[in-house]
Short mmCIF file of C-alpha atoms and ligand atoms in Angstrom, two decimals:
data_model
loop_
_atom_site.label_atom_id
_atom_site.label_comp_id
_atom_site.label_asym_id
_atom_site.label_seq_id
_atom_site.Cartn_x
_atom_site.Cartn_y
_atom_site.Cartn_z
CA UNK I 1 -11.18 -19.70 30.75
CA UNK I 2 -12.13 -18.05 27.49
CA UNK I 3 -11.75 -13.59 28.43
CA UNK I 4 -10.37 -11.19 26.18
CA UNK I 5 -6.89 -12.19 26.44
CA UNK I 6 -7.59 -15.32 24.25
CA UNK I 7 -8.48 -14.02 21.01
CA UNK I 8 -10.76 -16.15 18.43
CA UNK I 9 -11.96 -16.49 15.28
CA UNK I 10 -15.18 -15.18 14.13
CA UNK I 11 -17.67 -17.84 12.66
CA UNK I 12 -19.40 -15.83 9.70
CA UNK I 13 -22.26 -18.00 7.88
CA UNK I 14 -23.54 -17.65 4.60
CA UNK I 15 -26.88 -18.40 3.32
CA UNK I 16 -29.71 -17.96 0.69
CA UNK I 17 -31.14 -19.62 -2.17
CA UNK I 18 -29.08 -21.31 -4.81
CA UNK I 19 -27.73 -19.09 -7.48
CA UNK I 20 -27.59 -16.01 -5.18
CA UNK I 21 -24.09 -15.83 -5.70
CA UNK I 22 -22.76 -16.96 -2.14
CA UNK I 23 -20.01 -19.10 -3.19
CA UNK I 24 -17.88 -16.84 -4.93
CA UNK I 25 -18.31 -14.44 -2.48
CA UNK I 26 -17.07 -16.55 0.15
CA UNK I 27 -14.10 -17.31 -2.40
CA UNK I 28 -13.80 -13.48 -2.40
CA UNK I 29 -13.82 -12.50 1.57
CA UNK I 30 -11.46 -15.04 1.55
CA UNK I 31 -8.54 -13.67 -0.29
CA UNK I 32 -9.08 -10.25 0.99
CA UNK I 33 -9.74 -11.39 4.75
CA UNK I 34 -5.85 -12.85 3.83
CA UNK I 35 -4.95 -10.26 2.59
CA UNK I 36 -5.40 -7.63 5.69
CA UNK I 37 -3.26 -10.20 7.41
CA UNK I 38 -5.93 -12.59 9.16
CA UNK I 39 -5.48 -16.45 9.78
CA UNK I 40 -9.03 -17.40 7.69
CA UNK I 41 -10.40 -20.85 6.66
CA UNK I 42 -13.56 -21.25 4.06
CA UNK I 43 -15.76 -24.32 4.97
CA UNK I 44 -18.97 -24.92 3.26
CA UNK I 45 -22.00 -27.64 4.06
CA UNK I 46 -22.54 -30.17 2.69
CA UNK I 47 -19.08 -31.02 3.47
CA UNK I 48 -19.01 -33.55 0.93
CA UNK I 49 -15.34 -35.15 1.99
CA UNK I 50 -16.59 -37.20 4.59
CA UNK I 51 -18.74 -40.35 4.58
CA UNK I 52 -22.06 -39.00 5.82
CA UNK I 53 -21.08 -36.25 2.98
CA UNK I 54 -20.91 -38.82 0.23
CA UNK I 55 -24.35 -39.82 1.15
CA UNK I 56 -25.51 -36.41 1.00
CA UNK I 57 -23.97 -35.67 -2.52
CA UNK I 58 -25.49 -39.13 -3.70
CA UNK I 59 -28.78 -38.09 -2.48
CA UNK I 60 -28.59 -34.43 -4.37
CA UNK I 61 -27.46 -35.74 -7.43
CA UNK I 62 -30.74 -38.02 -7.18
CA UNK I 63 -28.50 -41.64 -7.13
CA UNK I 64 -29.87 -42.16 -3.95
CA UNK I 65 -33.70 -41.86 -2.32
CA UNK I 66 -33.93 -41.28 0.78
CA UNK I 67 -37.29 -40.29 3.44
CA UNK I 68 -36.91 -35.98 3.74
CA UNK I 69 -36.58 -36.83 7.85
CA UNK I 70 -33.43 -39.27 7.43
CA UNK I 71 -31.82 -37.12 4.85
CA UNK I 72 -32.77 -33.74 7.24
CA UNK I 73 -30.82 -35.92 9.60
CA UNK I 74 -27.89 -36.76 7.35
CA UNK I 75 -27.21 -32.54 6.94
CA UNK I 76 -27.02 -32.31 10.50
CA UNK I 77 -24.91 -34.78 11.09
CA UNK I 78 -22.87 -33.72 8.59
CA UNK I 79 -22.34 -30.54 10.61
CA UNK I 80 -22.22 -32.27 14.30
CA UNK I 81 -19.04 -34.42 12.96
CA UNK I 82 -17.36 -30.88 11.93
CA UNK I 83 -18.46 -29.37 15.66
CA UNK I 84 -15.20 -30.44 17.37
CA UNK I 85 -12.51 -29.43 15.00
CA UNK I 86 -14.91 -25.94 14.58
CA UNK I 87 -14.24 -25.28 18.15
CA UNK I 88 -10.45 -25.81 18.08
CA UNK I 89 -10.27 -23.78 14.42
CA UNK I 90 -12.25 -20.55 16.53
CA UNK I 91 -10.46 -21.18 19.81
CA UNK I 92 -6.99 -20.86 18.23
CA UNK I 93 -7.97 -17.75 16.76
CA UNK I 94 -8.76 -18.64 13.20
CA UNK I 95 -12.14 -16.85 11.57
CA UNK I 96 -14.11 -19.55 9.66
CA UNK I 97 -16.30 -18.40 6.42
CA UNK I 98 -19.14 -20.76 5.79
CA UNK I 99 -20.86 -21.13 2.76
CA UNK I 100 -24.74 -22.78 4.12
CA UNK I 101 -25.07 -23.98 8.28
CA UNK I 102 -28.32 -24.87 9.96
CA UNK I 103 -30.20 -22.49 8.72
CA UNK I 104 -30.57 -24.38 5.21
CA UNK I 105 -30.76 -27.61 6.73
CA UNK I 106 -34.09 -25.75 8.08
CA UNK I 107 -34.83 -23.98 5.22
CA UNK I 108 -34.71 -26.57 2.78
CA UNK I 109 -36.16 -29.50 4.67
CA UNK I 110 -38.90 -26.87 6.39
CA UNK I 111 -39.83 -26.39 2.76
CA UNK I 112 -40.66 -29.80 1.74
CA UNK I 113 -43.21 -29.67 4.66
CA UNK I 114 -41.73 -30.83 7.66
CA UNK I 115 -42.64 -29.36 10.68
CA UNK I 116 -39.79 -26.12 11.79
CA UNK I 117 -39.37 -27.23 14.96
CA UNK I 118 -38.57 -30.57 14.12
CA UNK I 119 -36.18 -29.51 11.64
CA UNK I 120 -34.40 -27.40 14.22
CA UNK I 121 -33.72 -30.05 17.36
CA UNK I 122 -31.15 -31.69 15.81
CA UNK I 123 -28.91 -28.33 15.45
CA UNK I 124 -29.22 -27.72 18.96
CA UNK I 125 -25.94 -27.18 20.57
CA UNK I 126 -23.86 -26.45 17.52
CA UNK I 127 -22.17 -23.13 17.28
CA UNK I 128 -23.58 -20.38 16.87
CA UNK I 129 -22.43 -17.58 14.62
CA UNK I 130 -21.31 -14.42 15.06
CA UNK I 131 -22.80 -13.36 12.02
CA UNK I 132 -25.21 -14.36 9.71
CA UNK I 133 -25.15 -12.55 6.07
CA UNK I 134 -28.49 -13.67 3.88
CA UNK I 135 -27.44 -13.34 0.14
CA UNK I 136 -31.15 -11.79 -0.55
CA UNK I 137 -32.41 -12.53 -4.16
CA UNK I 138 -35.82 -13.34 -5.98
CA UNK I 139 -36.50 -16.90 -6.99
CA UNK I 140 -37.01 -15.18 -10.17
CA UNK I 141 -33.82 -13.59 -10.59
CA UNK I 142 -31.91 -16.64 -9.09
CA UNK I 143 -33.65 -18.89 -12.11
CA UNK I 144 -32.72 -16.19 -14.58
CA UNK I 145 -29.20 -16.49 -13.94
CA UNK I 146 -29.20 -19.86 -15.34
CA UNK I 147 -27.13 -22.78 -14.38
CA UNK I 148 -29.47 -24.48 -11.82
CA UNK I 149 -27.21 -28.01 -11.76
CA UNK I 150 -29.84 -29.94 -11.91
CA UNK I 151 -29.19 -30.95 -8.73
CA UNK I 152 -32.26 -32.04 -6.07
CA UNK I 153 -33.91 -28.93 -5.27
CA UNK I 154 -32.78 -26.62 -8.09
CA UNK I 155 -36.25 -25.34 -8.90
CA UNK I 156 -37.76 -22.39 -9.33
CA UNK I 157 -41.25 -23.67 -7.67
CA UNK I 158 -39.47 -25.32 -4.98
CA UNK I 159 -36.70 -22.35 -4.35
CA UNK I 160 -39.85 -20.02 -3.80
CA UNK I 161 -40.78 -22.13 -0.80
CA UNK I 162 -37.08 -22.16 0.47
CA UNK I 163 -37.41 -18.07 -0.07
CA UNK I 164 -40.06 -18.64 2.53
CA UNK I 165 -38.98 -20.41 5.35
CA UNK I 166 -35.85 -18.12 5.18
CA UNK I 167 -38.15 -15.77 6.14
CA UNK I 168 -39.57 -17.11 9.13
CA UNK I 169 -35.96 -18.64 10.28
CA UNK I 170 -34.63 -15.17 9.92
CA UNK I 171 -34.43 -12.52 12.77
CA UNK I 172 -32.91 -9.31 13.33
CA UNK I 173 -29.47 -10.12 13.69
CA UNK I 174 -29.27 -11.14 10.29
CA UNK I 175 -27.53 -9.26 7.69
CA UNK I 176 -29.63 -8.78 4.86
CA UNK I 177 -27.61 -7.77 1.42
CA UNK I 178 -29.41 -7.43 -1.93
CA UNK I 179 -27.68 -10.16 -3.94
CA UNK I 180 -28.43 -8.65 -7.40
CA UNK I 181 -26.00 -5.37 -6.43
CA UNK I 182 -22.65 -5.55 -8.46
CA UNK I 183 -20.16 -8.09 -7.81
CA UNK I 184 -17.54 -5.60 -6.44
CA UNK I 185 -19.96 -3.62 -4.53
CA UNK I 186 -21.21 -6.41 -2.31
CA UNK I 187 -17.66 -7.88 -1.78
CA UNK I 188 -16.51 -4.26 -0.23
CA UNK I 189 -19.85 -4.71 1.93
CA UNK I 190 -19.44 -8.34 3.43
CA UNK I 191 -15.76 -7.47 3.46
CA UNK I 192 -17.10 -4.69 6.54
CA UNK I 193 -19.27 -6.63 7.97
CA UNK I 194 -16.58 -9.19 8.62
CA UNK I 195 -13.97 -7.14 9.94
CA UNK I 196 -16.07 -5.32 12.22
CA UNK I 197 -17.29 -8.96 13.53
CA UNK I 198 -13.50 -10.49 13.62
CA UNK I 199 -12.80 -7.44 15.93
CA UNK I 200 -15.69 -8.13 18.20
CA UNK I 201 -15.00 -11.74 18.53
CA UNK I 202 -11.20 -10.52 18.96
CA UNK I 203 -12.13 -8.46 22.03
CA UNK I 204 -13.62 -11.46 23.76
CA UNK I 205 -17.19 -12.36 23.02
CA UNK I 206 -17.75 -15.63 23.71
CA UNK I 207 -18.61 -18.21 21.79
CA UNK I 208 -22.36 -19.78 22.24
CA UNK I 209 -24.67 -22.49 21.17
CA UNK I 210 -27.64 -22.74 18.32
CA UNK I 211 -30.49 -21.77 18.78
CA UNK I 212 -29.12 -18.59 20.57
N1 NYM E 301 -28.91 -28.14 1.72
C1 NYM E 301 -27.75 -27.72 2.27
C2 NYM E 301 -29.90 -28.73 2.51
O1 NYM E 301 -30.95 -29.12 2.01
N2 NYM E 301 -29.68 -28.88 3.84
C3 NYM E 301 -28.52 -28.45 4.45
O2 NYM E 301 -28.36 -28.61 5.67
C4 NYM E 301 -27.51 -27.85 3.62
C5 NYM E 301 -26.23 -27.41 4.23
O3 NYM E 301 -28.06 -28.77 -0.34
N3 NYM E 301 -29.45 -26.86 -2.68
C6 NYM E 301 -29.10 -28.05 0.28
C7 NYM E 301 -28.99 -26.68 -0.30
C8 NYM E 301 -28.41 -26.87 -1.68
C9 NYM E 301 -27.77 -28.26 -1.62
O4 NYM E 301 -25.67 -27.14 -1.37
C10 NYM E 301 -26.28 -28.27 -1.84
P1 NYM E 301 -24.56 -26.40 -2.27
O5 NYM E 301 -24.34 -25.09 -1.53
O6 NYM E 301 -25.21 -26.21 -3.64
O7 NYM E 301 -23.38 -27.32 -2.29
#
């Protein structure tokens, strides 16, 4: 029985194109979710660390070719073999920051052309989060801050059509912060944003399943 008197964890997912700056925030809301005292853990996806992962960084670092529907596939998987230890990380009260969830796997594959709705079957029945913060930039901008990998995907052409199918994935319960605000000023935001969502997860909401 899952009430108020069994605290968890908030799951808090981060998205937006690449370059928006989402990873070192998550570094950030880390250390200062650890510092007010709460039990924390930063995933991100890819997770990279397990086999279906190594297949995954092999295909974005173009070694590998693979048809846009398996590797669509391969990201979900990637986040159904994480489902099971998610649940027992949130259930024993620990908040989990995540750096990219379904929504890229739609956004990115969506992009290429596949249909949306295809793209979003396999995530059903993974957790949902509690919050969703979109890291909102231009394409532009993101390409002017340089140091696109050269990883799959890293393009400006192709990050406009990611920019895109953000936009019809997203809904009102998103968060929406402008990316290009200073470093500090957007930590102090997200830094909110979580708190008030750990304490709302803290008094009991329960957790529920994509695509709710
Ligand atoms: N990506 C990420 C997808 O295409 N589908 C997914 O399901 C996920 C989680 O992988 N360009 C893309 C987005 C990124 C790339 O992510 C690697 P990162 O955050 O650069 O490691």
């Amino acid at each position: 029985i899952s009430s108020k008197w069994d605290p968890r964890g908030a799951l808090i997912v981060f998205e937006g194109l690449d370059r928006c700056g989402k990873t070192s925030q998550c570094s950030r809301l880390l250390s200062s979710l650890e510092r007010l005292g709460h039990s924390v853990e930063s995933w991100r996806f890819p997770d990279r660390d397990t086999g279906v992962g190594q297949m995954i960084s092999s295909y974005l670092s173009n070694q590998s070719q693979l048809d846009d529907h398996a590797i669509h596939l391969l990201f979900s998987a990637n986040r159904w073999e994480k489902r099971s230890l998610m649940e027992a990380k949130l259930k024993s009260g620990t908040t989990l920051i995540v750096d990219r969830y379904a929504y890229s796997g739609v956004a990115f594959s969506s992009a290429k052309g596949l249909d949306i709705e295809w793209c979003k079957a396999p995530e059903l029945g993974l957790w949902a989060p509690d919050l969703v913060v979109y890291l909102d930039i231009s394409p532009e901008k993101a390409a002017e801050r340089g140091g696109y990998g050269g990883e799959r995907y890293e393009q400006l052409e192709f990050q406009r059509k990611v920019a895109q199918s953000y936009r019809a994935l997203s809904d009102a319960s998103w968060k929406v912060v402008d990316a290009t605000l200073p470093i500090g000023v957007i930590e102090a935001q997200l830094r909110e944003m979580a708190v008030d969502c750990i304490s709302t997860c803290q008094e009991g909401k329960s957790l529920s399943e994509l695509w709710s």
